[in-house]
Amino acid sequence: MFEGIKSIEVDRKNSLPVADLHARYRKTSTPVVFGDLSLRWPAYGKWNLDYFRENLGELKVPLYSNAPEINAGLPFKPVASSRLGDFLDDIVSQGADSNGNDLRVSRYSLERALYLERDFSYPRLGFQFSSNLSSIGIGTSNAFEPMRQTSSLVQTVMCNFGAPVTVLLVPAVQSGFMYRVGHSHNSVRDIDFRRPQFDKYPALKKIFGYVAELGHGDSLYVPAGFWCCTANHGFSINLSFESVQANFPQYLASAGKTVINRLLNTSMISDKRLTSLEREIVSRTNAALLRATKR
């Protein structure tokens, strides 16, 4: 998984005091895995495919795919809409851990599934979490959440339930090597960070990141601004909490950038224009890398 990308394993802690979290990880922008954050939540024993199918089957959810022939090369744009129950029925019919289904539910707002709030407690980590900044994701072993950069003002806690997932995290300071597309938070679509094409994208050799292996009930703290992608190893449910860490002027500035980014988002650019922009990004990044190696 994530072959050839230099990385170290994320620290794993149990019963980490809040003061230590802020001093050792938040202030240093370092990710950490909590092994015990969700152990006492009802979700730890209840959240599985059958539970979601029986209790949230009527939810209408957007579905995403990693297959270019299905998503037209836009992995963050929905390819279909479905009842959650129908989506989960399809997973059951194929086998919950089938490699044949790469469809996923991605960043579905918890405000649309408030029923789930009875199954967990918002983490007491010194951050302000709320349902309007929280989301769930669902996928099977062929599902992959592509590389994307989180907001520079938002820190995230990801809680995994079900089969293991592997998460690659890259600090914001390495964004120059990530082949970012324009003003978006996305990398060039052709890059598969699970099996990087270093001959085509040599700047990826410069990346140094973190890898987190999350089992059932494990939670991951992701500092603000990190690049992040997630690979499923079976049927799993991901619950993500987000917290804004900014003063009011910073928040307004970030909100303005968010509006611009949405207007210029890759999902709204024609495929022809996006392909041209990506070629330009690749050429520019590789040229900068070549100049740097010659110094």
Short mmCIF file of C-alpha atoms in Angstrom, two decimals:
data_model
loop_
_atom_site.label_atom_id
_atom_site.label_comp_id
_atom_site.label_asym_id
_atom_site.label_seq_id
_atom_site.Cartn_x
_atom_site.Cartn_y
_atom_site.Cartn_z
CA MET A 1 0.00 0.00 0.00
CA PHE A 2 1.35 3.45 -0.99
CA GLU A 3 4.36 1.74 -2.55
CA GLY A 4 7.60 3.70 -2.66
CA ILE A 5 6.38 6.75 -0.74
CA LYS A 6 8.65 7.48 2.20
CA SER A 7 6.67 7.47 5.42
CA ILE A 8 6.69 6.59 9.10
CA GLU A 9 3.97 4.98 11.18
CA VAL A 10 1.72 7.30 13.13
CA ASP A 11 2.10 7.18 16.93
CA ARG A 12 -0.54 5.13 18.74
CA LYS A 13 -1.70 6.24 22.19
CA ASN A 14 -4.29 5.16 24.73
CA SER A 15 -5.66 7.48 27.41
CA LEU A 16 -3.67 10.44 26.09
CA PRO A 17 -4.22 13.48 28.34
CA VAL A 18 -5.66 16.50 26.53
CA ALA A 19 -2.66 18.63 27.60
CA ASP A 20 -0.28 16.11 26.01
CA LEU A 21 -2.36 15.98 22.82
CA HIS A 22 -2.09 19.75 22.41
CA ALA A 23 1.59 20.00 23.39
CA ARG A 24 2.96 16.95 21.54
CA TYR A 25 0.69 16.70 18.52
CA ARG A 26 -1.50 19.73 17.87
CA LYS A 27 1.22 22.36 18.34
CA THR A 28 3.70 20.34 16.29
CA SER A 29 1.13 19.44 13.57
CA THR A 30 1.73 15.73 14.11
CA PRO A 31 -0.98 13.07 13.61
CA VAL A 32 -1.71 10.49 16.30
CA VAL A 33 -3.96 7.41 16.61
CA PHE A 34 -6.20 6.92 19.65
CA GLY A 35 -6.89 3.27 20.37
CA ASP A 36 -9.49 3.83 23.06
CA LEU A 37 -11.46 6.94 22.09
CA SER A 38 -14.61 5.07 21.00
CA LEU A 39 -14.47 1.94 23.18
CA ARG A 40 -17.39 3.02 25.37
CA TRP A 41 -19.58 4.32 22.55
CA PRO A 42 -22.62 2.23 21.54
CA ALA A 43 -21.30 2.57 17.98
CA TYR A 44 -18.36 0.34 18.87
CA GLY A 45 -20.65 -2.66 19.21
CA LYS A 46 -23.51 -1.64 16.90
CA TRP A 47 -22.14 -0.02 13.76
CA ASN A 48 -22.05 -2.57 10.96
CA LEU A 49 -23.69 -3.14 7.60
CA ASP A 50 -26.91 -4.61 9.01
CA TYR A 51 -27.36 -1.82 11.56
CA PHE A 52 -27.07 0.90 8.90
CA ARG A 53 -29.30 -0.99 6.48
CA GLU A 54 -32.04 -1.45 9.06
CA ASN A 55 -31.94 1.99 10.69
CA LEU A 56 -30.83 4.36 7.91
CA GLY A 57 -31.89 2.49 4.80
CA GLU A 58 -34.21 5.29 3.62
CA LEU A 59 -31.47 7.92 3.46
CA LYS A 60 -30.79 9.24 -0.06
CA VAL A 61 -27.03 9.29 -0.50
CA PRO A 62 -24.68 10.35 -3.32
CA LEU A 63 -22.31 7.63 -4.52
CA TYR A 64 -18.76 8.18 -5.70
CA SER A 65 -16.41 6.01 -7.75
CA ASN A 66 -12.69 5.86 -8.47
CA ALA A 67 -13.15 4.33 -11.91
CA PRO A 68 -12.44 6.94 -14.65
CA GLU A 69 -14.77 5.16 -17.08
CA ILE A 70 -17.60 5.80 -14.59
CA ASN A 71 -16.72 9.12 -12.99
CA ALA A 72 -15.33 10.84 -16.12
CA GLY A 73 -12.11 11.39 -14.22
CA LEU A 74 -13.79 13.36 -11.42
CA PRO A 75 -13.52 11.19 -8.27
CA PHE A 76 -15.07 13.86 -6.02
CA LYS A 77 -18.20 14.26 -8.15
CA PRO A 78 -21.14 11.87 -7.47
CA VAL A 79 -21.81 9.30 -10.17
CA ALA A 80 -25.21 8.26 -8.85
CA SER A 81 -27.75 8.73 -6.08
CA SER A 82 -29.29 5.86 -4.16
CA ARG A 83 -31.20 4.82 -1.08
CA LEU A 84 -28.60 3.78 1.43
CA GLY A 85 -30.51 0.53 1.92
CA ASP A 86 -30.28 -0.31 -1.79
CA PHE A 87 -26.57 0.48 -1.83
CA LEU A 88 -25.97 -1.79 1.17
CA ASP A 89 -28.17 -4.52 -0.34
CA ASP A 90 -25.91 -4.49 -3.40
CA ILE A 91 -22.89 -4.86 -1.14
CA VAL A 92 -24.50 -7.85 0.58
CA SER A 93 -25.35 -9.51 -2.73
CA GLN A 94 -21.75 -9.13 -3.91
CA GLY A 95 -20.21 -10.00 -0.57
CA ALA A 96 -19.40 -7.29 1.97
CA ASP A 97 -15.69 -7.53 1.25
CA SER A 98 -16.00 -7.87 -2.51
CA ASN A 99 -13.32 -6.30 -4.68
CA GLY A 100 -15.87 -5.76 -7.42
CA ASN A 101 -17.55 -2.67 -5.96
CA ASP A 102 -15.55 0.53 -5.70
CA LEU A 103 -18.57 2.74 -5.03
CA ARG A 104 -18.48 4.68 -1.78
CA VAL A 105 -20.45 7.12 0.32
CA SER A 106 -18.15 10.05 0.94
CA ARG A 107 -18.36 12.89 3.48
CA TYR A 108 -22.11 12.54 3.99
CA SER A 109 -23.21 15.25 6.43
CA LEU A 110 -24.12 13.95 9.87
CA GLU A 111 -26.86 16.59 10.02
CA ARG A 112 -28.76 14.39 7.56
CA ALA A 113 -28.33 11.33 9.80
CA LEU A 114 -28.86 12.71 13.30
CA TYR A 115 -30.18 9.30 14.36
CA LEU A 116 -26.54 8.26 14.71
CA GLU A 117 -25.79 10.85 17.39
CA ARG A 118 -27.28 8.52 20.01
CA ASP A 119 -24.43 6.10 19.31
CA PHE A 120 -21.42 8.26 20.16
CA SER A 121 -20.19 11.21 22.21
CA TYR A 122 -18.36 14.15 20.70
CA PRO A 123 -14.70 13.72 21.77
CA ARG A 124 -13.53 15.88 24.66
CA LEU A 125 -10.18 16.88 23.22
CA GLY A 126 -10.30 20.63 23.76
CA PHE A 127 -11.85 21.19 20.31
CA GLN A 128 -15.37 22.36 19.50
CA PHE A 129 -17.11 19.70 17.40
CA SER A 130 -20.66 19.85 16.06
CA SER A 131 -22.90 17.89 13.69
CA ASN A 132 -22.75 20.50 10.91
CA LEU A 133 -18.99 19.91 10.59
CA SER A 134 -19.17 16.12 10.97
CA SER A 135 -19.69 13.45 8.32
CA ILE A 136 -19.76 9.72 7.63
CA GLY A 137 -18.27 7.64 4.85
CA ILE A 138 -18.98 4.03 3.84
CA GLY A 139 -17.01 1.73 1.56
CA THR A 140 -15.80 -1.81 0.86
CA SER A 141 -12.37 -3.26 0.12
CA ASN A 142 -12.14 -1.74 -3.35
CA ALA A 143 -13.14 1.74 -2.17
CA PHE A 144 -10.47 4.41 -2.03
CA GLU A 145 -10.84 8.01 -0.90
CA PRO A 146 -8.44 9.87 -3.26
CA MET A 147 -5.81 12.34 -2.10
CA ARG A 148 -7.23 15.63 -0.94
CA GLN A 149 -5.96 18.48 1.20
CA THR A 150 -7.88 19.44 4.32
CA SER A 151 -8.55 23.08 5.13
CA SER A 152 -5.69 24.99 6.74
CA LEU A 153 -8.08 26.02 9.51
CA VAL A 154 -9.79 22.70 10.21
CA GLN A 155 -8.46 19.81 12.28
CA THR A 156 -10.10 16.41 11.98
CA VAL A 157 -10.66 13.31 14.08
CA MET A 158 -11.47 10.22 11.99
CA CYS A 159 -13.07 7.20 13.73
CA ASN A 160 -13.14 3.85 11.94
CA PHE A 161 -15.67 1.05 12.47
CA GLY A 162 -15.55 -2.32 10.72
CA ALA A 163 -12.69 -3.60 8.56
CA PRO A 164 -9.25 -1.93 8.74
CA VAL A 165 -8.34 1.11 6.66
CA THR A 166 -4.94 2.54 5.77
CA VAL A 167 -4.50 6.31 5.72
CA LEU A 168 -1.65 8.22 4.05
CA LEU A 169 -1.02 11.71 5.44
CA VAL A 170 1.27 14.32 3.90
CA PRO A 171 2.08 17.60 5.69
CA ALA A 172 1.02 20.87 4.08
CA VAL A 173 4.64 22.02 3.78
CA GLN A 174 5.10 19.40 1.05
CA SER A 175 2.27 20.73 -1.13
CA GLY A 176 4.82 21.75 -3.78
CA PHE A 177 5.39 18.05 -4.53
CA MET A 178 1.70 17.08 -4.65
CA TYR A 179 0.83 18.24 -8.19
CA ARG A 180 -2.04 20.37 -6.90
CA VAL A 181 -4.55 21.29 -9.61
CA GLY A 182 -5.07 25.04 -9.78
CA HIS A 183 -6.81 26.52 -6.74
CA SER A 184 -8.42 23.24 -5.72
CA HIS A 185 -7.48 20.90 -2.86
CA ASN A 186 -6.95 18.00 -5.28
CA SER A 187 -3.96 16.40 -6.98
CA VAL A 188 -3.76 15.49 -10.67
CA ARG A 189 -6.42 12.84 -11.33
CA ASP A 190 -4.08 10.30 -12.93
CA ILE A 191 -1.99 9.88 -9.78
CA ASP A 192 -2.74 6.72 -7.80
CA PHE A 193 -0.93 7.21 -4.52
CA ARG A 194 -1.26 3.49 -3.78
CA ARG A 195 1.03 2.77 -6.75
CA PRO A 196 2.69 6.08 -7.74
CA GLN A 197 4.12 6.51 -11.26
CA PHE A 198 7.45 8.01 -10.21
CA ASP A 199 8.73 8.15 -13.78
CA LYS A 200 5.83 10.42 -14.74
CA TYR A 201 5.56 12.26 -11.41
CA PRO A 202 9.12 12.38 -10.00
CA ALA A 203 8.25 15.02 -7.38
CA LEU A 204 6.38 12.31 -5.48
CA LYS A 205 9.77 10.82 -4.58
CA LYS A 206 10.33 13.89 -2.40
CA ILE A 207 7.24 13.28 -0.29
CA PHE A 208 7.70 12.20 3.31
CA GLY A 209 4.49 11.41 5.13
CA TYR A 210 2.78 9.34 7.77
CA VAL A 211 0.82 6.09 7.48
CA ALA A 212 -1.90 5.13 9.96
CA GLU A 213 -3.42 1.65 10.18
CA LEU A 214 -6.87 1.96 11.75
CA GLY A 215 -8.70 -1.07 13.07
CA HIS A 216 -12.23 -1.26 14.41
CA GLY A 217 -12.76 1.55 16.93
CA ASP A 218 -9.46 3.32 16.21
CA SER A 219 -9.46 7.11 15.79
CA LEU A 220 -6.97 9.35 13.99
CA TYR A 221 -6.16 12.98 14.71
CA VAL A 222 -5.37 14.82 11.45
CA PRO A 223 -3.80 18.29 11.88
CA ALA A 224 -5.09 21.18 9.78
CA GLY A 225 -3.83 21.47 6.20
CA PHE A 226 -2.67 17.85 5.78
CA TRP A 227 -3.11 15.97 2.52
CA CYS A 228 -5.01 12.74 3.17
CA CYS A 229 -6.17 9.62 1.32
CA THR A 230 -7.76 6.43 2.68
CA ALA A 231 -7.79 2.84 1.41
CA ASN A 232 -10.41 0.37 2.66
CA HIS A 233 -9.64 -3.30 3.33
CA GLY A 234 -13.24 -4.44 3.71
CA PHE A 235 -16.61 -2.99 4.67
CA SER A 236 -16.05 -0.05 6.98
CA ILE A 237 -17.77 3.06 8.28
CA ASN A 238 -15.81 6.23 8.85
CA LEU A 239 -17.03 8.95 11.20
CA SER A 240 -15.20 12.28 10.87
CA PHE A 241 -15.37 15.17 13.30
CA GLU A 242 -14.05 18.57 12.25
CA SER A 243 -13.15 21.60 14.35
CA VAL A 244 -12.27 25.10 13.14
CA GLN A 245 -9.09 26.46 14.75
CA ALA A 246 -9.00 30.13 13.82
CA ASN A 247 -9.84 33.62 14.97
CA PHE A 248 -12.64 35.52 13.23
CA PRO A 249 -10.48 37.39 10.66
CA GLN A 250 -8.73 34.13 9.71
CA TYR A 251 -12.10 32.43 9.39
CA LEU A 252 -13.44 35.14 7.08
CA ALA A 253 -10.30 34.99 4.93
CA SER A 254 -10.60 31.22 4.72
CA ALA A 255 -14.31 31.45 3.87
CA GLY A 256 -13.46 33.79 0.99
CA LYS A 257 -10.85 31.34 -0.32
CA THR A 258 -13.35 28.50 0.01
CA VAL A 259 -15.85 30.35 -2.18
CA ILE A 260 -13.16 30.95 -4.81
CA ASN A 261 -12.04 27.32 -4.64
CA ARG A 262 -15.59 26.11 -5.15
CA LEU A 263 -16.02 28.38 -8.14
CA LEU A 264 -12.78 27.02 -9.57
CA ASN A 265 -13.23 23.46 -8.33
CA THR A 266 -12.05 20.73 -10.69
CA SER A 267 -15.49 19.13 -10.73
CA MET A 268 -16.84 22.28 -12.41
CA ILE A 269 -14.12 22.57 -15.08
CA SER A 270 -14.68 20.95 -18.46
CA ASP A 271 -12.70 17.77 -18.94
CA LYS A 272 -10.77 19.30 -21.83
CA ARG A 273 -9.76 22.35 -19.78
CA LEU A 274 -8.93 20.22 -16.72
CA THR A 275 -6.73 17.90 -18.76
CA SER A 276 -4.87 20.92 -20.19
CA LEU A 277 -4.47 22.41 -16.71
CA GLU A 278 -3.16 19.11 -15.34
CA ARG A 279 -0.55 18.84 -18.09
CA GLU A 280 0.56 22.35 -17.25
CA ILE A 281 0.81 21.53 -13.53
CA VAL A 282 2.83 18.38 -14.20
CA SER A 283 5.19 20.17 -16.57
CA ARG A 284 5.69 23.09 -14.19
CA THR A 285 6.28 20.88 -11.12
CA ASN A 286 8.72 18.60 -12.92
CA ALA A 287 10.63 21.59 -14.32
CA ALA A 288 10.93 23.14 -10.86
CA LEU A 289 12.18 19.83 -9.49
CA LEU A 290 14.79 19.59 -12.25
CA ARG A 291 16.03 23.13 -11.57
CA ALA A 292 16.31 22.35 -7.87
CA THR A 293 18.39 19.21 -8.46
CA LYS A 294 20.83 21.14 -10.66
CA ARG A 295 21.66 23.71 -8.00
#
